[in-house]
């Protein structure tokens, strides 16, 4: 009954308080729409920010890997020089010089290892070759100090492993230096 | 409270694991400039098993990333009377450890010089074509 009576009421007969209700509903709808558009804009902005953050993170990673490659290529001549010094010292047959070269190798290899640890994935073959070389250098040093063997016989295995580690590091550095950074590849596409 | 095993106990456990893995062919050893010592290197550490023929003892060493010895286990030959009804447990343990290091040294030497492969090859040569080798 109430419904039918309301339907029959002409619009100019509706009291102003009811008009306020109608206006409130309209304003509510407009507010809802406004909120929706605001939320959509915020979502787009957040997505854009995330993409920018990802790009920045990739750029940082790429720069870091380039820096590591540069550092490795700077340390490589040091490794090769120590290896060469060791060969020369063995050729001259000076115990003290050979021991000093072996110590220097252990020191230099430690630097390179530190950089290689930051690589992802870790270059296990190179790290193992370096670990072999420092351990054999340590044994060779003890042999030179404790035994009266000829110099070459006291460090034959150490020398071999040092040469092998040098080769492994050279290969890795060559690969890293020539690798195009990720962001540069993307921009060229 | 959990009691942590002592360093010698951990070294014995490490030597046992190294022996098992070596016998299974999962890790390889290499010769060193000390002809009685053999080396295995991992990514952060190296293991050395060394024999001192003059004194008859074995030494198992752990080296760090710089090649410095950080731990070592030395075992001398110990005589234990098996007929003794109350044998000294420490002497028995030392004898077990000595046998372990001796076995590890033998396995490491075989791995370093590929002795099993060489023996197989020699056996194969002898059995397949004995006349061809004359």
Short mmCIF file of C-alpha atoms in Angstrom, two decimals:
data_model
loop_
_atom_site.label_atom_id
_atom_site.label_comp_id
_atom_site.label_asym_id
_atom_site.label_seq_id
_atom_site.Cartn_x
_atom_site.Cartn_y
_atom_site.Cartn_z
CA UNK A 1 0.00 0.00 0.00
CA UNK A 2 2.73 2.43 0.95
CA UNK A 3 4.59 1.71 -2.28
CA UNK A 4 1.60 2.42 -4.46
CA UNK A 5 0.93 5.66 -2.64
CA UNK A 6 4.56 6.76 -3.08
CA UNK A 7 4.43 5.95 -6.81
CA UNK A 8 1.38 8.07 -7.22
CA UNK A 9 3.01 11.09 -5.57
CA UNK A 10 4.04 13.75 -8.15
CA UNK A 11 7.69 14.81 -8.05
CA UNK A 12 6.84 18.38 -7.08
CA UNK A 13 5.06 17.00 -4.05
CA UNK A 14 8.17 15.22 -2.75
CA UNK A 15 9.44 16.95 0.38
CA UNK A 16 12.86 18.67 0.24
CA UNK A 17 14.29 16.26 2.79
CA UNK A 18 13.74 13.41 0.30
CA UNK A 19 15.44 15.44 -2.43
CA UNK A 20 18.42 15.66 -0.16
CA UNK A 21 18.49 11.86 -0.11
CA UNK A 22 18.38 11.71 -3.90
CA UNK A 23 21.17 14.28 -4.18
CA UNK A 24 23.19 12.31 -1.63
CA UNK A 25 22.86 9.14 -3.70
CA UNK A 26 23.97 10.94 -6.87
CA UNK A 27 26.92 12.51 -5.05
CA UNK A 28 27.81 9.09 -3.60
CA UNK A 29 27.87 7.58 -7.10
CA UNK A 30 30.06 10.42 -8.37
CA UNK A 31 32.37 9.94 -5.36
CA UNK A 32 32.53 6.21 -6.05
CA UNK A 33 33.46 6.83 -9.68
CA UNK A 34 36.06 9.39 -8.63
CA UNK A 35 37.56 6.93 -6.13
CA UNK A 36 37.62 4.23 -8.81
CA UNK A 37 39.54 6.47 -11.22
CA UNK A 38 41.89 7.55 -8.45
CA UNK A 39 42.59 3.94 -7.55
CA UNK A 40 43.17 3.07 -11.21
CA UNK A 41 45.63 5.95 -11.57
CA UNK A 42 47.39 4.89 -8.37
CA UNK A 43 47.66 1.29 -9.64
CA UNK A 44 49.13 2.44 -12.96
CA UNK A 45 51.57 4.69 -11.11
CA UNK A 46 52.57 1.81 -8.83
CA UNK A 47 53.07 -0.50 -11.83
CA UNK A 48 55.17 2.13 -13.55
CA UNK A 49 57.22 2.60 -10.39
CA UNK A 50 57.76 -1.17 -10.12
CA UNK A 51 58.91 -1.38 -13.74
CA UNK A 52 61.25 1.55 -13.15
CA UNK A 53 62.59 -0.09 -9.99
CA UNK A 54 63.18 -3.36 -11.87
CA UNK A 55 64.96 -1.51 -14.66
CA UNK A 56 67.08 0.34 -12.11
CA UNK A 57 67.90 -2.92 -10.33
CA UNK A 58 68.92 -4.54 -13.64
CA UNK A 59 71.06 -1.53 -14.46
CA UNK A 60 72.77 -1.75 -11.06
CA UNK A 61 73.38 -5.50 -11.53
CA UNK A 62 74.78 -4.91 -14.97
CA UNK A 63 77.07 -2.15 -13.74
CA UNK A 64 78.24 -4.33 -10.87
CA UNK A 65 79.04 -7.23 -13.19
CA UNK A 66 80.93 -4.86 -15.51
CA UNK A 67 82.88 -3.51 -12.54
CA UNK A 68 83.69 -7.05 -11.42
CA UNK A 69 84.82 -7.97 -14.93
CA UNK A 70 87.02 -4.86 -15.01
CA UNK A 71 88.49 -5.67 -11.60
CA UNK A 72 89.17 -9.25 -12.69
CA UNK A 73 90.89 -8.09 -15.85
CA UNK A 74 93.02 -5.76 -13.73
CA UNK A 75 94.05 -8.58 -11.38
CA UNK A 76 94.76 -11.10 -14.14
CA UNK A 77 98.11 -9.59 -15.23
CA UNK A 78 99.18 -9.76 -11.56
CA UNK A 79 98.44 -13.49 -11.46
CA UNK A 80 100.26 -14.07 -14.73
CA UNK A 81 103.25 -12.04 -13.54
CA UNK A 82 103.55 -14.11 -10.34
CA UNK A 83 103.33 -17.31 -12.39
CA UNK A 84 106.09 -16.00 -14.68
CA UNK A 85 108.23 -14.93 -11.69
CA UNK A 86 107.85 -18.42 -10.24
CA UNK A 87 109.06 -20.01 -13.47
CA UNK A 88 112.04 -17.62 -13.60
CA UNK A 89 112.90 -18.30 -9.95
CA UNK A 90 112.72 -22.07 -10.54
CA UNK A 91 114.98 -21.61 -13.59
CA UNK A 92 117.54 -19.78 -11.44
CA UNK A 93 117.18 -22.42 -8.71
CA UNK A 94 116.86 -19.95 -5.83
CA UNK A 95 114.87 -21.45 -2.95
CA UNK A 96 114.09 -18.11 -1.29
CA UNK A 97 112.87 -16.53 -4.52
CA UNK A 98 110.64 -19.50 -5.29
CA UNK A 99 109.17 -19.41 -1.80
CA UNK A 100 108.49 -15.69 -2.15
CA UNK A 101 106.75 -16.26 -5.50
CA UNK A 102 104.61 -19.05 -4.01
CA UNK A 103 103.60 -16.74 -1.15
CA UNK A 104 102.75 -13.98 -3.59
CA UNK A 105 100.63 -16.42 -5.58
CA UNK A 106 98.63 -17.35 -2.47
CA UNK A 107 98.06 -13.66 -1.79
CA UNK A 108 97.03 -12.77 -5.36
CA UNK A 109 94.84 -15.85 -5.72
CA UNK A 110 93.01 -14.76 -2.57
CA UNK A 111 92.10 -11.43 -4.21
CA UNK A 112 90.76 -13.10 -7.34
CA UNK A 113 88.78 -15.59 -5.28
CA UNK A 114 87.14 -12.74 -3.40
CA UNK A 115 85.86 -11.31 -6.67
CA UNK A 116 84.78 -14.68 -8.02
CA UNK A 117 82.65 -15.30 -4.95
CA UNK A 118 80.39 -12.46 -6.08
CA UNK A 119 79.74 -14.11 -9.46
CA UNK A 120 76.38 -15.73 -9.96
CA UNK A 121 76.48 -18.64 -10.57
CA UNK A 122 79.77 -19.23 -8.78
CA UNK A 123 82.45 -20.42 -11.27
CA UNK A 124 83.22 -23.64 -9.39
CA UNK A 125 85.87 -24.94 -11.80
CA UNK A 126 87.92 -21.75 -11.51
CA UNK A 127 87.49 -21.57 -7.73
CA UNK A 128 88.53 -25.21 -7.39
CA UNK A 129 91.57 -24.61 -9.61
CA UNK A 130 92.57 -21.64 -7.42
CA UNK A 131 92.01 -23.65 -4.23
CA UNK A 132 94.15 -26.49 -5.63
CA UNK A 133 96.91 -24.03 -6.52
CA UNK A 134 97.06 -22.33 -3.10
CA UNK A 135 97.08 -25.69 -1.29
CA UNK A 136 99.83 -27.03 -3.57
CA UNK A 137 101.79 -23.79 -3.18
CA UNK A 138 101.58 -24.27 0.58
CA UNK A 139 102.85 -27.87 0.32
CA UNK A 140 105.64 -26.80 -2.05
CA UNK A 141 106.73 -24.08 0.38
CA UNK A 142 106.98 -26.68 3.17
CA UNK A 143 108.91 -29.02 0.86
CA UNK A 144 111.38 -26.25 -0.01
CA UNK A 145 111.93 -25.49 3.68
CA UNK A 146 112.12 -29.03 5.01
CA UNK A 147 113.78 -31.07 2.29
CA UNK A 148 116.94 -30.72 0.31
CA UNK A 149 115.37 -31.70 -3.01
CA UNK A 150 116.12 -29.74 -6.19
CA UNK A 151 113.87 -26.69 -6.52
CA UNK A 152 111.87 -28.00 -9.46
CA UNK A 153 111.13 -31.31 -7.71
CA UNK A 154 109.81 -29.41 -4.69
CA UNK A 155 107.27 -27.40 -6.64
CA UNK A 156 106.50 -29.30 -9.85
CA UNK A 157 102.85 -29.95 -8.93
CA UNK A 158 102.40 -26.44 -7.54
CA UNK A 159 103.77 -24.90 -10.73
CA UNK A 160 101.48 -27.08 -12.85
CA UNK A 161 98.40 -26.14 -10.84
CA UNK A 162 99.31 -22.43 -10.87
CA UNK A 163 99.58 -22.49 -14.66
CA UNK A 164 96.26 -24.32 -14.85
CA UNK A 165 94.54 -21.82 -12.48
CA UNK A 166 95.94 -18.94 -14.55
CA UNK A 167 94.41 -20.48 -17.69
CA UNK A 168 91.03 -20.95 -16.00
CA UNK A 169 90.96 -17.35 -14.73
CA UNK A 170 92.03 -16.02 -18.16
CA UNK A 171 89.16 -17.91 -19.82
CA UNK A 172 86.63 -16.62 -17.31
CA UNK A 173 87.83 -13.02 -17.49
CA UNK A 174 87.76 -13.17 -21.28
CA UNK A 175 84.19 -14.40 -21.18
CA UNK A 176 83.08 -11.78 -18.62
CA UNK A 177 84.74 -8.83 -20.34
CA UNK A 178 83.22 -9.63 -23.72
CA UNK A 179 79.75 -10.22 -22.28
CA UNK A 180 77.27 -7.46 -23.29
CA UNK A 181 75.45 -6.06 -20.23
CA UNK A 182 71.73 -6.92 -19.97
CA UNK A 183 70.39 -3.33 -20.22
CA UNK A 184 72.50 -2.59 -23.30
CA UNK A 185 71.07 -5.65 -25.03
CA UNK A 186 67.56 -4.50 -24.21
CA UNK A 187 68.08 -0.98 -25.52
CA UNK A 188 69.49 -2.21 -28.82
CA UNK A 189 66.47 -4.43 -29.45
CA UNK B 1 71.92 -28.87 26.05
CA UNK B 2 73.41 -30.48 22.92
CA UNK B 3 77.04 -31.43 23.28
CA UNK B 4 79.07 -30.53 20.21
CA UNK B 5 81.60 -33.10 19.07
CA UNK B 6 85.23 -32.16 19.66
CA UNK B 7 87.49 -31.09 16.77
CA UNK B 8 89.32 -34.48 16.64
CA UNK B 9 85.92 -36.24 16.53
CA UNK B 10 84.81 -33.98 13.68
CA UNK B 11 88.07 -34.60 11.84
CA UNK B 12 87.58 -38.35 12.20
CA UNK B 13 84.03 -37.96 10.82
CA UNK B 14 85.40 -35.88 7.95
CA UNK B 15 88.06 -38.49 7.17
CA UNK B 16 85.37 -41.20 7.20
CA UNK B 17 83.22 -39.22 4.78
CA UNK B 18 86.22 -38.55 2.53
CA UNK B 19 87.09 -42.26 2.52
CA UNK B 20 83.51 -43.27 1.62
CA UNK B 21 83.30 -40.69 -1.19
CA UNK B 22 86.72 -41.62 -2.54
CA UNK B 23 85.90 -45.32 -2.61
CA UNK B 24 82.62 -44.51 -4.37
CA UNK B 25 84.58 -42.50 -6.97
CA UNK B 26 82.67 -39.31 -6.18
CA UNK B 27 85.76 -37.29 -5.22
CA UNK B 28 89.22 -37.35 -6.73
CA UNK B 29 92.62 -36.72 -5.12
CA UNK B 30 95.74 -35.40 -6.77
CA UNK B 31 99.45 -35.92 -6.16
CA UNK B 32 101.47 -33.16 -4.52
CA UNK B 33 105.13 -32.22 -4.40
CA UNK B 34 105.39 -34.28 -1.23
CA UNK B 35 105.22 -37.76 -2.72
CA UNK B 36 103.53 -39.20 0.38
CA UNK B 37 100.82 -36.52 0.54
CA UNK B 38 97.62 -36.33 -1.52
CA UNK B 39 95.29 -33.42 -1.95
CA UNK B 40 91.59 -32.96 -2.38
CA UNK B 41 90.25 -29.43 -2.92
CA UNK B 42 86.70 -28.25 -2.49
CA UNK B 43 85.48 -24.71 -3.07
CA UNK B 44 86.63 -23.28 0.27
CA UNK B 45 88.92 -25.87 1.82
CA UNK B 46 91.47 -28.49 0.91
CA UNK B 47 92.18 -31.82 2.58
CA UNK B 48 95.60 -33.43 2.71
CA UNK B 49 96.36 -36.97 3.78
CA UNK B 50 100.05 -37.42 4.45
CA UNK B 51 102.14 -40.41 5.49
CA UNK B 52 105.48 -40.18 7.27
CA UNK B 53 107.23 -43.44 6.42
CA UNK B 54 110.16 -42.91 8.80
CA UNK B 55 107.92 -42.65 11.87
CA UNK B 56 105.02 -44.65 10.45
CA UNK B 57 102.31 -42.12 11.28
CA UNK B 58 99.58 -40.43 9.24
CA UNK B 59 98.46 -36.84 9.25
CA UNK B 60 95.11 -35.55 8.02
CA UNK B 61 95.09 -31.78 7.46
CA UNK B 62 92.45 -29.20 6.63
CA UNK B 63 93.59 -26.08 4.76
CA UNK B 64 91.65 -22.85 4.41
CA UNK B 65 91.22 -20.61 1.33
CA UNK B 66 94.73 -19.19 1.77
CA UNK B 67 96.32 -22.64 1.90
CA UNK B 68 97.02 -22.33 5.63
CA UNK B 69 96.65 -25.44 7.80
CA UNK B 70 93.73 -24.79 10.14
CA UNK B 71 93.30 -28.25 11.68
CA UNK B 72 95.21 -31.51 11.67
CA UNK B 73 94.81 -34.99 13.05
CA UNK B 74 97.91 -37.11 13.65
CA UNK B 75 97.71 -40.80 14.44
CA UNK B 76 100.62 -43.07 15.33
CA UNK B 77 100.46 -46.85 15.13
CA UNK B 78 99.09 -48.24 18.39
CA UNK B 79 99.37 -51.78 19.61
CA UNK B 80 96.33 -53.15 21.40
CA UNK B 81 96.21 -56.63 22.85
CA UNK B 82 92.98 -58.11 21.50
CA UNK B 83 93.21 -60.95 24.03
CA UNK B 84 93.09 -58.45 26.87
CA UNK B 85 89.67 -58.74 28.57
CA UNK B 86 89.84 -55.07 29.62
CA UNK B 87 91.47 -53.25 26.73
CA UNK B 88 92.15 -49.55 27.01
CA UNK B 89 89.23 -47.83 25.14
CA UNK B 90 91.43 -44.85 24.22
CA UNK B 91 94.06 -47.12 22.69
CA UNK B 92 91.34 -48.97 20.77
CA UNK B 93 89.97 -45.67 19.45
CA UNK B 94 93.44 -44.50 18.42
CA UNK B 95 94.01 -47.76 16.58
CA UNK B 96 90.66 -47.38 14.76
CA UNK B 97 91.58 -43.81 13.77
CA UNK B 98 95.01 -44.94 12.58
CA UNK B 99 93.40 -47.64 10.40
CA UNK B 100 90.98 -45.05 9.02
CA UNK B 101 93.79 -42.65 8.05
CA UNK B 102 95.79 -45.51 6.58
CA UNK B 103 92.79 -46.61 4.47
CA UNK B 104 92.18 -43.01 3.39
CA UNK B 105 95.81 -42.62 2.35
CA UNK B 106 95.61 -45.81 0.32
CA UNK B 107 92.33 -44.74 -1.35
CA UNK B 108 93.71 -41.25 -2.09
CA UNK B 109 96.88 -42.69 -3.63
CA UNK B 110 94.82 -45.02 -5.83
CA UNK B 111 92.67 -42.08 -6.91
CA UNK B 112 95.62 -39.72 -7.53
CA UNK B 113 97.50 -42.16 -9.73
CA UNK B 114 94.43 -43.81 -11.31
CA UNK B 115 95.79 -47.10 -10.06
CA UNK B 116 92.56 -49.06 -10.50
CA UNK B 117 92.23 -47.88 -14.10
CA UNK B 118 95.85 -48.76 -14.85
CA UNK B 119 95.49 -52.21 -13.29
CA UNK B 120 92.27 -52.83 -15.24
CA UNK B 121 94.01 -51.74 -18.43
CA UNK B 122 96.99 -53.99 -17.75
CA UNK B 123 94.72 -56.92 -16.94
CA UNK B 124 92.72 -56.28 -20.07
CA UNK B 125 95.90 -56.21 -22.17
CA UNK B 126 97.12 -59.46 -20.66
CA UNK B 127 93.83 -61.28 -21.04
CA UNK B 128 92.80 -60.04 -24.47
CA UNK B 129 95.97 -60.28 -26.50
CA UNK B 130 98.88 -61.81 -24.62
CA UNK B 131 100.86 -62.46 -27.81
CA UNK B 132 100.47 -58.91 -29.07
CA UNK B 133 102.47 -57.62 -26.12
CA UNK B 134 105.52 -59.72 -26.86
#
